[in-house]
Structures are given as structure tokens and as C-alpha cells.
Amino acid sequence: MVTANLTRDATGVRSNLVVMDRYLSLPKKNNTEFWTEARIEHIRRLATSGRPQMVWDRCKFETSRIIDRVFFKRELDEGGGESEPPLDVPEDVTDSIYAFYDRLWMRHPLYLGDMSFGALSGIPNTAIARAADLTGTLAGVGEGGLHPEVGMCRRIAIQWASARFGLDLDVLNRGVAVVIKIGQGAKPGIGGHLPGAKVVEIISLTRRIPVGVDAISPAPHHDIYSIEDLEQRIWALKEATGKPVIVKVAATNYIPYIASGVARMGADGIIIDGQGAGTGAAPAVVRDNVGIPIELAVAAADSMLRREGLREGFTVIAAGRVSSAEDAAKLVALGADIPSIGTAALIAMGCIMVHKCHIGFCPAVITNRIDENPRKMLSLEASTRWVTNLIEGWSAELKLILERLGMKSIEELRGRRDLLVGVNVSEPSLRVLGIRGEDSYS
Amino acid sequence: MSVWRQDIVLNLRALAGVEGKTPGEPPITSMGATNPPFVEKPQFILDHIVSDGAQVTRPSIDPYREPTETEILLFDSELRLSMPIILGGLIGCEPSHIPPLLLACFRMGVGVHLESGQPPSIQREIRRFVFLEDTSAASSTDRYGPLVIRVDDQKFQSVLEALHARFPESSQLVARLPCYSQPTIYVKIAHAGFKALIIDEDLGGDVPLELALSLADRALKADKIGDYPTRYMVGLIASGSRIRGSADIFKLGGLGADACIIKDAWRIAVDYRQDLAGRLLSERLENLLIGMQREIKLLMGAAGVSSYQSTIVGSRELFRALDLPHDILYKLGVKPAGE
């Protein structure tokens, strides 16, 4: 029944149906935003062309994250001599890696963040999963139960979250990995939240919950109250599926200890989701006041994993405000294996950052409430192409950065904190990052 | 740049029921944050402080489904506040608004700081929640709640003794003082016999509220009266017009405040006007307070904490600072994020 409904909605031609295959123009904003017009514009260019647009991220000067004030020394040495497009993508540089103790080959080091069916309206979920297949990356499906079209894709990671919505052994076995979701960057310590307005019949069927009722997942897993409990779940899921098990946590105060615990208990990787990451719905007070930025979390976790001898083969995925290939490269230099994007993928599909996902009236029809008789829907073909292009263009920009750094592969960059320098970064942050600092651009 | 960013104002008004359709419910939002210090410009030390999210090694608590307790006990447990909030900044309010405001606070179990003027003839139960500062016309035979004296310098002993003489029955004496950077002042005042200190940034001082509070909390913990740390016999209350809501209260709690006096925040939230009907005013205020309590519970739950006073108050370890220099971190007693 689920499939029948979806197929009809996805392919049914109606005379008054508008299929969105172009970007909306950006609304005038009266408050400050991390995803500035320039950032959105850059992602849109990547998504429409699939070609690199810049080497060094020019948007980093618009915001004041710590990572925005961390530079590759090489860029400072170049002294602002900017190369303009067209940029030639170096053919002898590779960004492919093997992840999760060499069990999964990734053509590009990119994880497409866990956005659920329900938070997104179906077509975006499908587009992301198909783009992952097309680009050899990996897409997390989020907590909402499996969308049938997404379930037909291969490079997906099935999420096992605290509410266990729509999960059974068959669903767990559909992907190439299982993600135990403990926390997320936008609301550490708080469970998933799908507002009742968006729980329509199809969502109710996939999640196995009543229509119209808020789906608020428990804050903790009620069978994981300790690190020992986590170990039991990791091994149970490994035995049940035979697939790599990844643990997703938010970047919080004790992240180094959490990361080492997760690695020690046998997980194949960890997703660390930093402060400022996107969400479909979260209490503002928690989103704005809990959690630490990903750059600090990754650096701290990587240091601890190395000290404990747990780093080799274990995969660290870094998420939260990853906005450009340069952000990705810096996170790798600080110790991540795979950067993760969520919001950037939504922007590639036309998101204009109006922060209305929880209401269900998304002007870009990405996070809108699923309607029986929609008047407007996202073009699956266009959105798949946009996300695919974004990944290819992103990867090309990453390769250009690697070329500037004199490297042939992304592996060479991992943990190379010596290539970075902080400008106007406080001493305690520099110590966590393990990099040198300067008071001004030299 | 205004203290009252647009998102803060909207969220406060949504809690009070002035905006939106879910009064008393913590506002829900979506997509990434835009708050300070990394997107919006930070204005206060509070903007650099984040709370913990418990996970794996320590489970979080689900405040929707599990009990979490925000009550605060002051004056040797003689006064119980249901949440760490005291309403202040009543100067300039329409006199006819004072009774509905007091009633709302009493109903919600929060304190009221009356900086000037007399409490209206109200029931004794309500009076227990009133922190009375202007005692000039108070009758010494009547029973009052906490009595507040302003302490601007170190010559408070005579004032205190005079007050003792006038109100021999009252044991709830409170000192209100500016933000001093010298921790010994707080200890001296505590030893003089005050049972609570209001550190009020609006009175000035030589350091920001965050630092004064954390220095006072640690100094009082290190000091002893008899066998007990002085801190456990003296309540600490933070006050300042720039306290913007539950997150600020929560973080100030972590730095040592048992409770916070909110001033401009509630006026902005209820959209205070002289012609506001008293009934509507108390309804909005009650919405705001229950909403703020729920927000505090969400933050507690996220940090895996079930009791505010025993686990949040003065727990600097539960918090981290984002990108602050060494000297401030040292005075604050908070670790940098990532450590």
C-alpha cells in the first residue's frame, strides 16, 4: 500500500501540479545567518554545473566560527592570489578512501547526513540516496523508517535510533551499514522530533505511529544506559546484519571519552555531529545552548583515539556546518576521515533557509508536509542531478586543495594539523586543535 | 547592538502566548542555529558558554516522560521556589498591576523582588514570596518574607543591626550588591549574617555578572562557618536587566546562582503596557514562567540532570566555554570546549 501511494504521487501527472526544477530566489533576510547568500550561491553553482568554483573558500570571512579563522598555511603563503574558474581538476589526485576498517570503499569522502523520511518529504530522500549510489558516497536514511524508493538504493546506512521507528531485521539489512543514533548536533541529549502536522498517513505507515501525533523519540535509548549496554547493542547489530556499525553522537563536552568508548566497544566508526548542525525540528533553547563546534570535537576525539591506540581503521565522520570543500579539508587535517553534509545537500536541492521545516510549509517543497493532492512538488530528476553535481563539484574543489598542498590523495592529509594555522583564535582553542596561532594574517 | 535580538524576543513572546499558538510550550525551530558566538556577535560571556548533552557514558533524561525537579530552597529551606526564578524590575509598573503580578508569581511558586514601594495588602502566603527592599513603612509587628538591604560598600554592619532590631523575627535577610571582583567581600557579607546575596549587575561593579557570580560561589564554598562550607548556608541570586531567559538562567545557575531575578525579559515577553488588563497580564506571566520552567527542564534533561539545585547550581564542570581567553576562563572556572 505504501509503495502504491508513493508511486502515484511520484509519477502521477496532474494538470495543476507544479514540478519544481529551478531554484527559488533568496528572500531578503533581516537576521544574521550562517548560510550566507554567498555560501548558498556557491553551492547552487556546484549543483548546477558539477564543476569546481573556487580553491580556497571565500565565504569563510563572512562568519566567525573557529574553523573560519583556521587557515591552511599554503593559502596564506599564496597571499590571496586567487585562481578564477575554469579550474582544471587534477587527474592524478584521488579523494577515494576505504572506510570502516577497509570494509567500504568510498569514491569520495562524503557522508550525506541522516535526514529522515518525514522530516524530508520523500523525493529529497530518494534524490539523496540515489546521488549517493551515483557518486559512490554514503547516505544516512535518518530515523523515520525506510522510504521504499530509498530502500532500493544500495549505498545507504540504516539508522537505529531511540524510537526504533519502522525497524525490523529486513530493514536493517537493506543498507551497507547500520547507524546507532545516540545524539545529533542540533539537539544533543534530546530525541528526534517530527511535529504532528507532518505525520500524515504515509508517514504513519512507515513509522508505524498514529496520524497527526507528534513523534517525539525518547532522549536516551532505554536499553543503552552505559558504555557496556552500547557494546551489547553494537555486537547484536553486527551479528544480525554482518555490516559495519557506526555510532552517531553529538559533539558535547566529553566527546573525546565518548569517541574512545565507542571505538573500544567495537564500533566501526563514529559520526560526530557538531553545534549548529541542521534539524527538522528542535526546541530553540536546546539548539542554541548545547554542544560544541565540530572542529574542536574532531580534534579532541582524534587526539584521544590516537593516544589510546584506537585510531587505525576506525572511521571518524565529521558533521555540522560543513559548508565547503575547504571546511572538509580542514576537518580531515584535524583528524576526520569523512566529512558529512546535510544542509549543503538541501541547499543544492533548493533550500532557501527560511527555518520553517517544523511547520511543514516549505517553500522549496523539500521539508513540506506530504500532501495527498500536492500542487507543487520537487522534481526527482532535477534534485538527484543537483545533489550528484554538488558532490562531484565538491570533490573537484577538494582535489584542487589537495593539489595546492602537494598531495596525491586525501589519505595524506588526514591528521596533518601542522599544515594549519589559527588567526585570532584563543589559546585554549588552539591547544585543543593542536595547531599554532597568529594574531594576524602574515 | 541590542541585547534583545529578534529571535530572543519572539521566543519569549511565544512562551507568554503573545505570539504563536502554543503558550507555555518551548518554541520549536528548525535548521541550524544562528546564535552567538559564531554567527551572531557575542555580547556577554554567557554567549560563549554551552551546556552539556549527555550521551552513551551517561544517559540523558527525557523531561517529557521522566521526572526532573527545578525547585530551589532558600533560607535553610524556609522558602521553596518551584523554579530558579524571581521576578524583578517592577519599578514603573502600573500600581494596579502589582496584585495580579504577585498572584501569578505565587501561583507559579516564584519569588518577587519589590525594589521600591510597599506590598499591597495581600495574604501572608503570598507575602512569603516577596523580597521586600523598602522597609521604611513596614510595621515591625507584621510578618514578612525576605528583607533586602542594598550593600554598596563595606559599611553594612550598622544597617544590618538596625534591621535586626526592627525585625527581630525575620531571619531571611538578603544583601543586594554590585558585581565585585574581590571574592572576600562576599565571604564578609555572608559572615555578617545575611542568608542570601543578590549580585546585581545593574548596581555596577568592576566585573561582569558571570565572573562575580562564579568567584562568589567558589569563595563561599572554600570558606567555612563551623564545619559547613559557607555557601550551603547562603543563597546566591543573580540579577541583571540583560538576563534574557531560561538559557541565561541555566548558565548562571551553573556558575553558582540558586536563582535569577529577571527584569526586562518578562516585560518584553508579556508585552507590558500600562493599559494591559490585569487578568491578561497574570495569564501571560504564568504562561511565560511555566514555559521557562519547561525549557530549563529540557536543558537539564539534555545534560542528564534530574535535580536543578543539587546538580546544576555551581556545576561549572557541566559547562564549557567557546573561544574565551585564558584569564577569563580562570576567573570563570569553566573549561574550554574540547577539554
CSV table of C-alpha atoms in Angstrom, one decimal, chain A residues 169-342:
chain,number,residue,atom,x,y,z
A,169,LEU,CA,15.6,-7.1,10.6
A,170,ASP,CA,14.7,-6.8,6.9
A,171,VAL,CA,15.0,-3.0,7.0
A,172,LEU,CA,18.3,-3.2,9.0
A,173,ASN,CA,19.7,-5.4,6.3
A,174,ARG,CA,18.9,-3.1,3.4
A,175,GLY,CA,21.9,-0.8,3.7
A,176,VAL,CA,25.6,-1.2,3.7
A,177,ALA,CA,25.9,-0.1,7.3
A,178,VAL,CA,23.9,0.4,10.4
A,179,VAL,CA,24.0,3.7,12.4
A,180,ILE,CA,23.2,3.7,16.1
A,181,LYS,CA,21.9,7.2,16.7
A,182,ILE,CA,22.6,8.4,20.2
A,183,GLY,CA,22.6,12.1,19.6
A,184,GLN,CA,22.6,14.8,17.0
A,185,GLY,CA,24.4,18.2,16.8
A,186,ALA,CA,21.3,20.4,16.7
A,187,LYS,CA,19.9,18.9,20.0
A,188,PRO,CA,22.4,16.9,22.0
A,189,GLY,CA,20.7,14.9,24.7
A,190,ILE,CA,17.2,15.3,23.1
A,191,GLY,CA,15.3,12.8,21.0
A,192,GLY,CA,14.1,13.2,17.4
A,193,HIS,CA,11.0,15.3,16.9
A,194,LEU,CA,8.6,15.1,14.0
A,195,PRO,CA,5.8,17.6,14.5
A,196,GLY,CA,2.3,16.1,14.4
A,197,ALA,CA,1.3,18.3,11.4
A,198,LYS,CA,3.8,16.3,9.3
A,199,VAL,CA,2.7,12.9,10.4
A,200,VAL,CA,0.3,12.1,7.5
A,201,GLU,CA,-0.9,8.7,6.6
A,202,ILE,CA,2.2,7.6,4.6
A,203,ILE,CA,4.5,8.7,7.4
A,204,SER,CA,2.2,6.9,9.9
A,205,LEU,CA,2.6,3.7,7.9
A,206,THR,CA,6.4,3.8,7.5
A,207,ARG,CA,6.9,4.8,11.1
A,208,ARG,CA,4.1,2.7,12.5
A,209,ILE,CA,2.7,5.5,14.6
A,210,PRO,CA,-0.8,7.3,14.7
A,211,VAL,CA,-1.6,10.1,12.2
A,212,GLY,CA,-1.3,13.7,13.4
A,213,VAL,CA,0.6,13.0,16.7
A,214,ASP,CA,4.0,14.5,17.4
A,215,ALA,CA,6.6,11.8,17.0
A,216,ILE,CA,9.0,12.6,19.8
A,217,SER,CA,11.7,9.9,20.2
A,218,PRO,CA,13.0,9.2,23.7
A,219,ALA,CA,16.0,11.3,24.6
A,220,PRO,CA,18.1,8.2,25.6
A,221,HIS,CA,17.9,4.7,24.2
A,222,HIS,CA,16.1,3.0,27.0
A,223,ASP,CA,18.3,-0.1,26.5
A,224,ILE,CA,21.6,1.9,26.4
A,225,TYR,CA,22.3,3.4,29.8
A,226,SER,CA,26.0,2.7,29.8
A,227,ILE,CA,29.0,2.0,27.7
A,228,GLU,CA,28.6,-1.7,28.4
A,229,ASP,CA,25.0,-1.5,27.1
A,230,LEU,CA,26.3,0.1,23.9
A,231,GLU,CA,28.8,-2.6,23.4
A,232,GLN,CA,26.0,-5.2,23.6
A,233,ARG,CA,23.9,-3.4,21.0
A,234,ILE,CA,26.8,-2.9,18.6
A,235,TRP,CA,27.6,-6.6,18.6
A,236,ALA,CA,24.0,-7.6,18.4
A,237,LEU,CA,23.5,-5.4,15.3
A,238,LYS,CA,26.8,-6.7,13.8
A,239,GLU,CA,25.7,-10.3,14.3
A,240,ALA,CA,22.2,-9.6,13.0
A,241,THR,CA,23.3,-7.8,9.8
A,242,GLY,CA,27.0,-8.6,9.3
A,243,LYS,CA,27.5,-5.0,8.4
A,244,PRO,CA,29.7,-2.2,9.8
A,245,VAL,CA,28.1,-0.5,12.8
A,246,ILE,CA,28.6,3.3,13.2
A,247,VAL,CA,27.6,5.3,16.3
A,248,LYS,CA,26.3,8.8,15.8
A,249,VAL,CA,26.8,11.2,18.6
A,250,ALA,CA,26.6,14.9,19.1
A,251,ALA,CA,29.7,17.0,19.8
A,252,THR,CA,29.5,17.6,23.5
A,253,ASN,CA,31.8,18.3,26.5
A,254,TYR,CA,33.1,14.8,26.9
A,255,ILE,CA,33.4,13.9,23.2
A,256,PRO,CA,37.0,12.5,23.5
A,257,TYR,CA,35.9,10.0,26.1
A,258,ILE,CA,32.8,9.1,24.2
A,259,ALA,CA,34.7,8.6,21.0
A,260,SER,CA,37.3,6.4,22.7
A,261,GLY,CA,34.4,4.4,24.3
A,262,VAL,CA,32.6,3.9,21.0
A,263,ALA,CA,35.8,2.7,19.3
A,264,ARG,CA,36.7,0.5,22.2
A,265,MET,CA,33.3,-1.2,22.3
A,266,GLY,CA,33.7,-2.4,18.7
A,267,ALA,CA,32.0,0.1,16.5
A,268,ASP,CA,33.5,0.6,13.0
A,269,GLY,CA,33.1,4.3,13.0
A,270,ILE,CA,31.6,7.3,14.7
A,271,ILE,CA,29.6,10.2,13.4
A,272,ILE,CA,30.3,13.3,15.4
A,273,ASP,CA,27.7,16.0,14.8
A,274,GLY,CA,28.7,19.5,15.8
A,275,GLN,CA,26.9,22.5,17.1
A,276,GLY,CA,25.0,24.5,14.5
A,277,ALA,CA,24.0,21.4,12.5
A,278,GLY,CA,20.6,21.4,10.8
A,279,THR,CA,17.5,19.8,12.2
A,280,GLY,CA,13.9,19.2,11.1
A,281,ALA,CA,12.6,20.3,14.5
A,282,ALA,CA,14.2,21.1,17.8
A,283,PRO,CA,13.5,23.2,20.8
A,284,ALA,CA,15.3,26.5,20.2
A,285,VAL,CA,16.6,26.7,23.7
A,286,VAL,CA,18.5,23.4,23.3
A,287,ARG,CA,19.7,24.0,19.7
A,288,ASP,CA,21.2,27.3,20.7
A,289,ASN,CA,22.8,26.4,24.0
A,290,VAL,CA,24.0,22.8,24.0
A,291,GLY,CA,27.0,21.3,22.2
A,292,ILE,CA,30.4,22.3,20.9
A,293,PRO,CA,31.7,23.0,17.4
A,294,ILE,CA,32.8,20.1,15.2
A,295,GLU,CA,36.3,21.4,14.6
A,296,LEU,CA,37.1,21.2,18.4
A,297,ALA,CA,35.3,17.9,18.8
A,298,VAL,CA,37.0,16.2,15.9
A,299,ALA,CA,40.4,17.4,17.0
A,300,ALA,CA,39.8,16.3,20.6
A,301,ALA,CA,38.4,13.0,19.6
A,302,ASP,CA,41.2,12.3,17.2
A,303,SER,CA,43.8,13.1,19.8
A,304,MET,CA,42.2,10.8,22.3
A,305,LEU,CA,41.8,7.9,19.8
A,306,ARG,CA,45.4,8.1,18.8
A,307,ARG,CA,46.6,8.2,22.4
A,308,GLU,CA,44.5,5.1,23.1
A,309,GLY,CA,45.8,3.3,20.0
A,310,LEU,CA,42.2,3.1,18.6
A,311,ARG,CA,42.5,5.3,15.5
A,312,GLU,CA,43.8,2.9,12.9
A,313,GLY,CA,40.9,1.6,10.7
A,314,PHE,CA,38.3,3.3,12.8
A,315,THR,CA,36.3,5.9,10.8
A,316,VAL,CA,35.6,9.4,12.1
A,317,ILE,CA,32.8,11.2,10.3
A,318,ALA,CA,32.5,14.9,11.0
A,319,ALA,CA,29.3,16.8,10.6
A,320,GLY,CA,27.8,20.1,11.5
A,321,ARG,CA,28.1,23.3,9.4
A,322,VAL,CA,30.4,21.7,6.8
A,323,SER,CA,29.8,24.2,4.1
A,324,SER,CA,32.7,23.9,1.6
A,325,ALA,CA,35.4,21.6,0.4
A,326,GLU,CA,37.8,23.7,2.4
A,327,ASP,CA,35.9,23.1,5.6
A,328,ALA,CA,36.0,19.4,4.7
A,329,ALA,CA,39.8,19.5,4.0
A,330,LYS,CA,40.4,21.3,7.4
A,331,LEU,CA,38.3,18.7,9.2
A,332,VAL,CA,40.4,15.9,7.6
A,333,ALA,CA,43.6,17.7,8.6
A,334,LEU,CA,42.2,17.9,12.1
A,335,GLY,CA,41.6,14.2,12.2
A,336,ALA,CA,38.4,13.3,10.4
A,337,ASP,CA,38.1,10.6,7.7
A,338,ILE,CA,34.9,11.6,6.1
A,339,PRO,CA,33.2,15.0,6.3
A,340,SER,CA,29.4,14.9,6.3
A,341,ILE,CA,26.9,17.3,4.7
A,342,GLY,CA,23.2,17.7,5.3
